[in-house]
XYZ file of C-alpha atoms in Angstrom:
659
model
C 0.000 0.000 0.000
C 1.318 3.419 -0.886
C 1.994 5.910 1.892
C -0.497 8.708 2.309
C 1.819 11.284 0.801
C 2.261 9.135 -2.277
C -1.363 8.705 -3.219
C -2.224 12.183 -1.994
C 0.452 13.558 -4.243
C -0.404 15.369 -7.449
C -3.172 15.634 -8.351
C -4.198 15.746 -4.632
C -6.252 18.868 -5.360
C -8.824 16.572 -6.928
C -9.251 14.647 -3.678
C -9.539 17.890 -1.751
C -12.194 19.032 -4.204
C -14.170 15.830 -3.690
C -13.950 16.222 0.088
C -14.884 19.920 -0.076
C -17.996 19.168 -2.116
C -18.897 16.336 0.279
C -18.425 18.598 3.314
C -20.663 21.235 1.731
C -23.334 18.617 0.988
C -23.109 17.230 4.515
C -23.276 20.739 5.975
C -26.382 21.585 3.959
C -27.979 18.275 4.893
C -27.174 18.751 8.594
C -28.551 22.285 8.505
C -31.766 21.060 6.920
C -31.905 18.222 9.448
C -31.433 20.691 12.314
C -34.246 22.853 10.935
C -36.421 19.745 10.662
C -35.612 18.773 14.253
C -36.461 22.272 15.468
C -39.727 22.185 13.562
C -40.534 18.742 14.972
C -39.811 19.984 18.516
C -42.009 23.023 17.992
C -44.791 20.816 16.652
C -44.408 18.513 19.669
C -44.588 21.522 22.039
C -47.630 22.783 20.190
C -49.147 19.314 20.435
C -48.517 19.344 24.203
C -50.262 22.690 24.544
C -53.191 21.471 22.437
C -53.476 18.385 24.648
C -53.450 20.581 27.769
C -56.117 22.871 26.308
C -58.221 19.881 25.297
C -57.786 18.271 28.729
C -58.843 21.503 30.425
C -61.947 21.772 28.273
C -62.821 18.124 28.890
C -62.355 18.522 32.636
C -64.501 21.663 32.674
C -67.217 19.921 30.657
C -67.135 16.870 32.937
C -67.378 18.986 36.094
C -70.106 21.197 34.657
C -72.090 18.130 33.655
C -71.683 16.493 37.061
C -72.555 19.675 38.978
C -75.545 20.329 36.760
C -76.835 16.837 37.466
C -76.202 17.248 41.203
C -77.983 20.604 41.328
C -80.958 19.156 39.470
C -81.105 16.321 42.009
C -80.954 18.811 44.885
C -83.745 20.928 43.375
C -85.897 17.859 42.874
C -85.095 16.657 46.393
C -86.400 19.767 48.199
C -89.594 19.643 46.134
C -90.560 16.296 47.695
C -92.622 15.688 50.822
C -90.553 15.081 54.006
C -90.947 11.307 53.978
C -90.205 11.009 50.257
C -87.346 13.438 50.678
C -85.639 11.197 53.226
C -86.148 8.129 51.035
C -84.731 9.896 47.975
C -81.828 11.315 49.980
C -80.841 7.807 51.070
C -80.909 6.667 47.439
C -78.895 9.649 46.176
C -76.285 9.261 48.916
C -75.524 5.710 47.795
C -73.371 7.069 44.972
C -71.281 9.379 47.144
C -67.653 8.737 48.064
C -66.438 8.526 51.670
C -65.582 12.232 51.858
C -69.137 13.359 50.960
C -72.395 13.672 52.861
C -75.988 14.708 52.171
C -77.658 16.406 55.173
C -81.296 17.375 55.681
C -81.732 20.205 58.195
C -84.794 20.925 60.266
C -85.036 23.762 62.768
C -84.053 21.536 65.708
C -82.564 18.447 64.016
C -80.293 17.204 61.218
C -80.197 13.870 59.392
C -77.128 12.697 57.443
C -77.002 10.371 54.467
C -75.440 7.876 54.269
C -76.508 7.357 57.852
C -73.953 7.824 60.608
C -71.533 9.566 58.264
C -71.124 12.534 60.665
C -69.464 12.064 64.077
C -71.528 14.968 65.493
C -74.488 17.054 64.337
C -75.383 20.729 64.265
C -78.568 19.992 66.264
C -80.381 17.057 67.839
C -84.103 16.802 68.677
C -84.834 17.985 72.213
C -87.320 16.023 74.311
C -89.325 17.782 77.048
C -88.067 17.400 80.594
C -90.391 15.611 83.095
C -92.332 17.846 85.560
C -90.104 19.060 88.408
C -92.883 18.336 90.916
C -92.310 14.592 90.467
C -88.888 14.869 92.098
C -89.511 17.739 94.538
C -89.737 15.519 97.647
C -86.649 13.503 96.701
C -84.602 16.617 96.065
C -85.753 18.099 99.430
C -84.540 14.981 101.207
C -81.255 14.918 99.206
C -80.236 18.544 99.343
C -81.997 20.036 102.425
C -82.047 17.153 104.865
C -78.946 15.499 103.314
C -80.664 12.157 103.683
C -79.689 10.271 100.557
C -81.116 6.966 101.820
C -84.645 8.402 102.151
C -84.188 10.215 98.842
C -83.560 6.841 97.189
C -86.756 5.468 98.726
C -88.688 8.479 97.462
C -87.432 7.832 93.938
C -88.469 4.170 93.796
C -91.927 4.938 92.468
C -90.833 7.292 89.593
C -88.129 4.781 88.646
C -90.895 2.300 87.812
C -92.789 4.755 85.602
C -93.691 3.610 82.053
C -92.589 7.036 80.758
C -88.927 6.786 79.573
C -88.134 10.400 80.446
C -89.475 10.076 84.029
C -87.820 6.719 84.551
C -84.446 7.924 83.227
C -84.515 11.044 85.436
C -85.391 8.953 88.522
C -82.642 6.356 87.886
C -80.076 9.113 87.412
C -81.008 10.626 90.811
C -80.964 7.196 92.521
C -77.457 6.474 91.218
C -76.282 9.905 92.356
C -77.547 9.357 95.892
C -75.926 5.893 96.031
C -72.609 7.524 95.098
C -73.076 10.011 97.942
C -73.665 7.119 100.294
C -70.534 5.411 98.983
C -72.542 2.421 97.894
C -70.670 1.961 94.615
C -72.167 -1.327 93.564
C -75.748 -0.038 93.949
C -74.735 3.106 92.044
C -73.286 1.038 89.215
C -76.417 -1.115 89.105
C -78.585 2.006 88.849
C -76.433 3.377 86.057
C -76.659 0.013 84.313
C -80.432 0.116 84.495
C -80.331 3.714 83.226
C -78.359 2.591 80.156
C -81.237 0.308 79.141
C -83.760 3.117 78.929
C -84.548 3.943 75.310
C -86.214 6.941 73.619
C -85.214 9.268 76.416
C -82.853 12.187 76.981
C -81.001 13.540 79.930
C -80.027 17.111 79.251
C -80.139 16.290 75.498
C -77.851 13.268 75.979
C -78.861 9.615 75.557
C -79.132 7.708 78.862
C -76.633 5.071 77.695
C -73.938 7.708 77.168
C -74.724 9.325 80.514
C -74.434 5.924 82.156
C -71.082 5.202 80.505
C -69.715 8.564 81.623
C -70.994 7.937 85.135
C -69.338 4.505 85.195
C -66.049 6.198 84.317
C -66.457 8.598 87.238
C -67.348 5.809 89.662
C -64.421 3.627 88.609
C -62.047 6.576 88.844
C -63.321 7.454 92.345
C -63.023 3.820 93.329
C -59.530 3.711 91.802
C -60.510 0.784 89.601
C -58.148 1.646 86.745
C -58.666 -1.381 84.544
C -62.455 -1.153 84.752
C -62.247 2.539 83.898
C -60.138 1.736 80.843
C -62.659 -0.861 79.703
C -65.479 1.659 80.014
C -63.394 4.260 78.146
C -62.878 1.766 75.329
C -66.626 1.144 75.162
C -67.200 4.895 75.095
C -64.676 5.410 72.298
C -66.125 2.534 70.257
C -69.622 3.938 70.663
C -68.520 7.341 69.451
C -66.736 5.796 66.474
C -69.776 3.668 65.607
C -72.084 6.718 65.784
C -74.221 5.002 68.448
C -75.495 8.349 69.755
C -76.563 11.583 68.120
C -74.488 14.341 69.706
C -73.740 17.946 69.055
C -70.155 19.122 68.782
C -69.635 20.024 72.435
C -70.684 16.692 73.987
C -68.896 14.758 71.259
C -65.582 16.516 71.830
C -65.960 16.285 75.621
C -66.631 12.550 75.700
C -64.020 11.794 73.031
C -61.500 13.754 75.081
C -62.416 11.890 78.254
C -61.992 8.531 76.569
C -58.581 9.530 75.212
C -57.543 10.867 78.636
C -58.353 7.661 80.473
C -56.800 5.500 77.734
C -53.674 7.668 77.712
C -54.012 8.557 74.040
C -52.500 11.709 72.622
C -53.275 13.662 69.475
C -56.545 14.234 67.741
C -59.722 12.248 67.637
C -59.496 8.805 66.052
C -62.081 10.041 63.574
C -60.730 10.720 60.105
C -60.003 14.289 59.185
C -62.490 13.980 56.335
C -65.489 13.106 58.538
C -64.593 15.775 61.094
C -64.381 18.280 58.239
C -67.834 17.184 57.025
C -69.349 17.648 60.493
C -67.681 21.047 60.963
C -68.872 22.237 57.552
C -72.424 21.050 58.292
C -72.402 22.926 61.593
C -71.150 26.110 59.917
C -73.867 25.981 57.229
C -76.507 25.206 59.831
C -75.587 28.300 61.783
C -75.756 30.378 58.608
C -79.123 28.867 57.767
C -80.460 29.803 61.189
C -79.276 33.320 60.418
C -79.340 34.565 56.847
C -78.520 32.109 54.052
C -79.556 32.340 50.429
C -82.182 29.893 49.271
C -79.794 28.255 46.785
C -76.058 28.390 46.350
C -72.733 26.649 46.237
C -69.282 27.516 47.507
C -66.065 25.974 48.771
C -65.658 25.546 52.524
C -62.317 24.850 54.165
C -62.517 22.773 57.326
C -59.468 21.141 58.915
C -57.545 22.116 55.758
C -59.979 19.998 53.766
C -61.744 21.620 50.802
C -65.449 20.795 50.578
C -67.877 21.946 47.924
C -71.185 22.824 49.579
C -74.397 22.880 47.521
C -77.661 23.752 49.254
C -81.330 24.202 48.490
C -83.976 25.526 50.903
C -87.385 23.927 51.331
C -90.401 25.251 53.187
C -89.591 23.090 56.208
C -85.827 22.807 56.078
C -82.619 22.808 54.093
C -80.898 20.159 51.951
C -77.085 20.407 52.049
C -74.656 18.370 49.952
C -70.966 18.349 50.889
C -68.569 17.004 48.233
C -64.935 16.180 48.924
C -61.907 15.920 46.612
C -62.377 12.192 46.012
C -65.796 12.802 44.513
C -64.260 15.353 42.143
C -61.494 12.935 41.211
C -64.031 10.176 40.545
C -66.001 12.475 38.233
C -62.872 13.323 36.280
C -61.781 9.694 36.090
C -65.095 8.549 34.680
C -64.819 11.299 32.056
C -61.560 10.743 30.167
C -59.446 10.396 33.313
C -57.519 7.459 31.828
C -56.929 9.513 28.698
C -55.386 12.284 30.791
C -53.034 9.775 32.419
C -52.003 8.275 29.071
C -51.230 11.721 27.742
C -49.209 12.659 30.832
C -51.723 15.317 31.965
C -52.685 16.114 35.559
C -55.889 18.078 36.170
C -55.615 20.420 39.168
C -58.365 22.426 40.842
C -57.739 25.554 42.917
C -60.053 27.997 44.638
C -60.210 31.740 44.101
C -57.291 32.276 46.500
C -55.147 29.752 44.664
C -55.356 27.054 47.348
C -55.118 23.499 46.079
C -58.497 21.718 46.018
C -57.661 18.651 43.926
C -54.410 17.215 42.611
C -50.854 17.676 43.744
C -48.744 20.749 43.629
C -46.358 20.708 40.671
C -42.953 22.178 41.443
C -41.185 24.599 39.163
C -43.006 26.547 36.491
C -44.747 23.911 34.418
C -46.569 24.853 31.270
C -50.292 24.627 31.818
C -53.690 25.460 30.426
C -56.002 27.410 32.724
C -59.726 28.052 32.859
C -60.776 30.575 35.502
C -63.869 30.110 37.628
C -65.211 33.421 36.340
C -65.433 32.062 32.795
C -66.571 28.500 33.550
C -69.067 29.345 36.336
C -67.479 26.563 38.352
C -66.405 27.005 41.974
C -62.796 26.255 41.005
C -60.072 27.296 38.631
C -59.231 24.328 36.386
C -55.591 23.695 35.445
C -54.164 21.086 33.079
C -50.461 20.502 33.716
C -48.064 18.253 31.828
C -46.431 15.995 34.426
C -45.101 13.369 32.009
C -43.922 15.007 28.759
C -42.556 11.662 27.558
C -46.115 10.416 27.051
C -46.368 12.794 24.078
C -42.781 13.760 23.393
C -41.555 10.156 23.514
C -42.487 9.402 19.877
C -41.128 12.799 18.807
C -37.860 12.101 20.604
C -37.737 8.673 18.994
C -38.247 10.298 15.597
C -35.547 12.843 16.415
C -33.176 10.082 17.446
C -33.868 8.151 14.260
C -33.418 11.315 12.194
C -30.138 12.173 13.924
C -28.896 8.615 13.432
C -29.966 8.668 9.783
C -28.301 12.048 9.215
C -25.143 10.821 10.889
C -25.131 7.636 8.826
C -25.820 9.480 5.566
C -23.169 12.082 6.391
C -20.658 9.347 7.145
C -21.569 7.555 3.923
C -21.245 10.745 1.880
C -17.885 11.618 3.403
C -16.646 8.044 3.137
C -17.915 7.782 -0.444
C -16.311 11.078 -1.412
C -13.099 9.997 0.277
C -13.062 6.619 -1.460
C -14.032 8.022 -4.860
C -11.491 10.796 -4.558
C -8.861 8.350 -3.424
C -9.674 5.941 -6.251
C -9.577 8.702 -8.864
C -6.400 10.117 -7.391
C -4.758 6.716 -7.336
C -5.842 5.978 -10.881
C -4.432 9.277 -12.007
C -1.279 8.602 -10.052
C -1.006 5.174 -11.715
C -1.618 6.789 -15.064
C 1.154 9.253 -14.344
C 3.453 6.439 -13.266
C 2.631 4.505 -16.410
C 3.446 7.569 -18.483
C 6.735 7.902 -16.653
C 7.297 4.182 -17.150
C 6.751 4.462 -20.929
C 9.066 7.450 -21.018
C 11.726 5.641 -18.985
C 11.429 2.471 -21.083
C 11.693 4.511 -24.249
C 14.821 6.173 -22.930
C 16.277 2.874 -21.791
C 15.672 1.345 -25.229
C 16.883 4.408 -27.112
C 20.394 4.334 -25.645
C 21.402 0.775 -26.711
C 19.510 1.085 -29.997
C 21.363 4.290 -30.841
C 24.667 2.592 -30.140
C 23.669 -0.439 -32.196
C 22.539 1.650 -35.146
C 25.632 3.879 -35.146
C 28.158 1.065 -34.890
C 26.284 -1.071 -37.431
C 26.355 1.823 -39.896
C 30.102 2.330 -39.354
C 30.839 -1.347 -39.824
C 28.531 -1.679 -42.825
C 30.027 1.338 -44.586
C 33.627 0.245 -43.847
C 34.427 3.430 -42.010
C 36.593 1.737 -39.459
C 40.087 2.978 -38.728
C 41.582 -0.412 -38.017
C 41.131 -3.933 -36.872
C 41.387 -2.929 -33.226
C 38.546 -0.452 -33.619
C 36.508 -3.089 -35.485
C 36.942 -5.542 -32.616
C 36.017 -2.815 -30.124
C 32.888 -2.027 -32.105
C 31.933 -5.695 -32.142
C 32.387 -5.873 -28.361
C 30.179 -2.845 -27.874
C 27.575 -4.344 -30.201
C 27.558 -7.550 -28.159
C 27.312 -5.638 -24.839
C 24.515 -3.364 -25.974
C 22.653 -6.302 -27.539
C 22.818 -8.146 -24.236
C 21.653 -5.017 -22.431
C 18.765 -4.655 -24.814
C 17.927 -8.333 -24.438
C 17.884 -7.979 -20.620
C 15.556 -5.017 -20.925
C 13.190 -6.934 -23.201
C 13.308 -10.094 -21.072
C 12.761 -8.072 -17.926
C 9.692 -6.416 -19.365
C 8.382 -9.738 -20.678
C 8.946 -11.404 -17.313
C 7.208 -8.502 -15.564
C 4.267 -8.916 -17.897
C 4.128 -12.641 -17.140
C 4.258 -11.958 -13.412
C 1.455 -9.420 -13.704
C -0.608 -11.959 -15.629
C 0.250 -14.751 -13.158
C 1.797 -16.828 -15.950
C 5.418 -16.798 -14.779
C 6.898 -20.295 -14.820
C 9.786 -21.216 -12.504
C 12.150 -24.166 -12.831
C 13.455 -24.878 -9.374
C 16.720 -26.692 -8.807
C 19.264 -26.956 -6.038
C 21.942 -24.359 -6.531
C 24.795 -22.860 -4.604
C 23.984 -19.182 -4.001
C 27.672 -18.313 -3.548
C 28.602 -19.780 -6.911
C 25.688 -18.018 -8.621
C 26.639 -14.686 -7.061
C 30.304 -15.045 -8.152
C 29.303 -15.790 -11.765
C 26.861 -12.897 -11.908
C 29.299 -10.526 -10.216
C 32.044 -11.389 -12.722
C 29.677 -10.837 -15.644
C 28.436 -7.593 -14.145
C 32.009 -6.489 -13.452
C 32.740 -6.660 -17.192
C 29.647 -4.557 -17.848
C 30.589 -1.728 -15.487
C 34.354 -1.995 -15.541
C 34.638 0.724 -18.186
C 32.746 3.083 -15.842
C 35.230 2.478 -13.044
C 32.943 0.426 -10.767
C 34.274 -2.489 -8.746
C 32.222 -5.362 -7.363
C 33.626 -7.011 -4.217
C 32.186 -10.443 -3.381
C 32.501 -12.152 0.004
C 31.055 -15.657 0.143
C 30.966 -17.579 3.417
C 31.450 -21.341 3.399
C 28.446 -21.919 5.662
C 25.846 -20.481 3.257
C 23.289 -23.270 2.620
C 22.170 -24.493 -0.773
C 18.781 -23.265 -1.958
C 15.977 -24.450 -4.221
C 15.605 -21.714 -6.822
C 15.132 -20.863 -10.451
C 18.666 -19.962 -11.537
C 17.579 -17.507 -14.205
C 14.988 -15.760 -12.013
C 17.330 -15.560 -9.008
C 20.093 -14.314 -11.262
C 17.853 -11.532 -12.586
C 17.127 -10.524 -8.982
C 20.819 -10.256 -8.073
C 21.630 -8.507 -11.384
C 18.834 -5.996 -10.762
C 20.188 -5.185 -7.295
C 23.734 -4.785 -8.671
C 22.470 -2.548 -11.450
C 20.580 -0.345 -8.968
C 23.613 -0.165 -6.687
C 25.735 1.114 -9.560
C 23.107 3.547 -10.896
C 22.440 5.124 -7.483
C 26.111 5.368 -6.482
C 27.470 8.125 -8.734
C 30.148 9.172 -6.237
C 31.172 5.843 -4.656
C 32.425 3.299 -7.264
C 32.450 0.306 -4.925
C 29.652 -2.280 -4.435
C 29.848 -5.049 -1.842
C 28.119 -8.422 -2.196
C 28.039 -10.880 0.721
C 26.716 -14.436 0.760
C 26.235 -15.916 4.241
C 23.957 -17.858 6.535
C 21.209 -16.117 8.518
C 19.228 -18.352 10.910
C 19.297 -21.379 8.650
C 18.567 -19.328 5.532
C 20.857 -18.187 2.776
C 21.363 -14.425 2.789
C 22.605 -12.453 -0.247
C 23.433 -8.906 0.767
C 24.102 -6.138 -1.790
C 25.455 -2.929 -0.237
C 26.458 0.429 -1.673
C 27.391 3.870 -0.408
C 25.151 5.753 -2.798
C 22.287 8.207 -2.495
C 20.208 6.172 -0.044
C 16.427 5.955 0.201
C 14.250 7.994 2.600
C 12.140 6.055 5.075
C 8.958 7.433 3.478
C 9.859 5.722 0.167
C 11.262 2.430 1.443
C 7.926 0.622 1.047
C 6.631 2.307 -2.090
C 9.716 1.600 -4.213
C 8.729 -2.088 -4.308
C 5.504 -1.187 -6.133
C 5.311 -1.240 -9.913
C 6.137 1.894 -11.883
C 7.364 3.593 -8.713
C 10.736 5.290 -8.618
C 12.333 7.271 -5.841
C 12.393 11.029 -5.760
C 16.200 11.026 -5.934
C 16.058 9.110 -9.260
C 13.683 11.656 -10.753
C 15.713 14.610 -9.543
C 19.044 13.126 -10.669
C 17.781 11.947 -14.055
C 18.821 8.383 -13.295
C 17.420 5.943 -15.847
C 15.195 3.015 -15.014
C 11.809 1.454 -15.736
C 10.346 1.385 -12.212
C 9.565 -2.346 -12.338
C 12.882 -3.827 -11.189
C 12.254 -3.914 -7.446
C 8.644 -4.993 -7.994
C 10.020 -8.018 -9.897
C 12.568 -8.637 -7.135
C 9.864 -8.784 -4.504
C 7.587 -10.978 -6.649
C 10.357 -13.463 -7.445
C 11.444 -13.676 -3.812
C 7.867 -14.285 -2.724
C 7.601 -17.111 -5.272
C 10.765 -18.630 -3.775
C 9.403 -18.435 -0.235
C 11.927 -15.761 0.656
C 11.853 -12.091 1.466
C 13.626 -8.838 0.733
C 14.899 -6.558 3.464
C 16.012 -2.988 3.017
C 18.195 -0.868 5.225
C 18.927 2.605 3.953
C 19.652 6.142 5.046
C 19.785 9.134 2.703
C 23.375 10.032 1.831
C 24.825 6.878 3.383
C 23.811 4.178 0.908
C 21.497 1.198 0.919
C 21.678 -2.479 1.778
C 19.318 -4.989 0.120
C 19.237 -8.455 1.707
C 17.733 -11.471 -0.036
C 16.721 -14.249 2.395
C 16.081 -17.715 0.903
C 15.137 -20.884 2.790
C 17.805 -23.595 2.700
C 17.270 -26.653 0.539
C 15.941 -29.633 2.494
């Protein structure tokens, strides 16, 4: 393979032109690709914004539809008779999520749907207290005469009354007097009997709850810790199971007592959502008792929980619907919610102050679509935020990656193609130039001996010879030039055969030292007139070789001829025959011009001549060393070159020994 400088030599401008055109084409293609990528990214961003706008509109439509249906249900609900209203409310509440409640208010009561959703109520029905005259004698004995035993006897008759209110009041007083007497077991029994009284109230509290609270007090006074804890557990379970209808004050008091006795810290075991529902119901009830519009809806914040309140007034009460975030989420999910998730969109609701009602806060400054409450007539601002851009941008990024890869591959192919085409054209032109130089060199090489042959033949034929000595000299020159011409012709013919792969070799066992001596003697006669001297040193240990005598002789002759041609100043050539690692080595050394390292490989290629030969006008065909290398390869040998400019060259032929 030629060195880079060789095949990039003249006309290397052609290769540069190919590469320049390829670079321009690649640059234009990359610029167009970059513009296409930018356009694709802009289209993807526009697509994201369109998806956000569409998601916002869908969410608004879904919420408007759901609220419209809810408001129609509320309007229809308050138009019903009280009994039908309760039945319809129970049916409508069956579709509500756990953070919602439907409440029917009356002036002194409230009913929640689903039942027992609220831990406490804005109001509970109040039952009339029994006549004070029934207990006047017992209270006189208890408080004035301080005779609790007689007070208990006075209360025996009311305690057997069929009226639940009278019976409950009597049992409460009996238990109190037993506690004053220190008769704890009788007091507990009275409280136990009190707990069984149904459909009664004691200061607006159910008798069972009053009895449980009294048991706690008795056990605490009696220092019965474990029994008190058991009663506190029963009290807490009853509150959690909504066993009693309580207003906020009693609920919080009894829940606090249970937690105190059980050693619990923190808030009520009730969920924040249900406490928020009860607090919101109480707030709306108080407004209703004051001045509340007949219809309306707004967001209430209780315990940091956003609740949408929708109410309608009836002639005998108020219907209130409280909707939590999970209800809103369910409405969105049943209306394209899965589509939002697939497209990487999160729908967020905020109130007029910007507080988060539904969804999670997105950090940073995400791009979003927004519909204000003022334009949608909804209680919330509706946001659509892209939380997963890959859901939409993923295909665009895949396309961009494919486009970048394709552009890179095409660019590489264009550059590689331009490089290879330019290199091929440059090499072909270089070969063409070398062939032209070869024809010129061959013509010159043939012209010299032919001129001599023609001149001397004319002199001899015309008899213009001074004497017999000159005639003999002319004949010698004719013979020498004829042989030279024959070697040139045979060399070119052999080179042609080698190029065609038709070279035939006749191998035989020969002595390389003997062959070198014969060739050196013949060559000495050729160059003796020019003052050159061939010095041969043949070692006795050089092995015999299997070789074609003629072919090997042409190799040695070629090296001797080159040594003489490239040694214009030094007229001495040294030839050594020796053994080198079991192989025969023929070394031809001169002190001539030398060969630069950059040319030491290329000179073995056909038609290639060194720069020194061209500058010095040294004749040659440029195929000699190519033949040397080909012949040595056919003999299983190799050629080694050691050279330094200005200090000569050494060519070593290495041939395997004959077996």
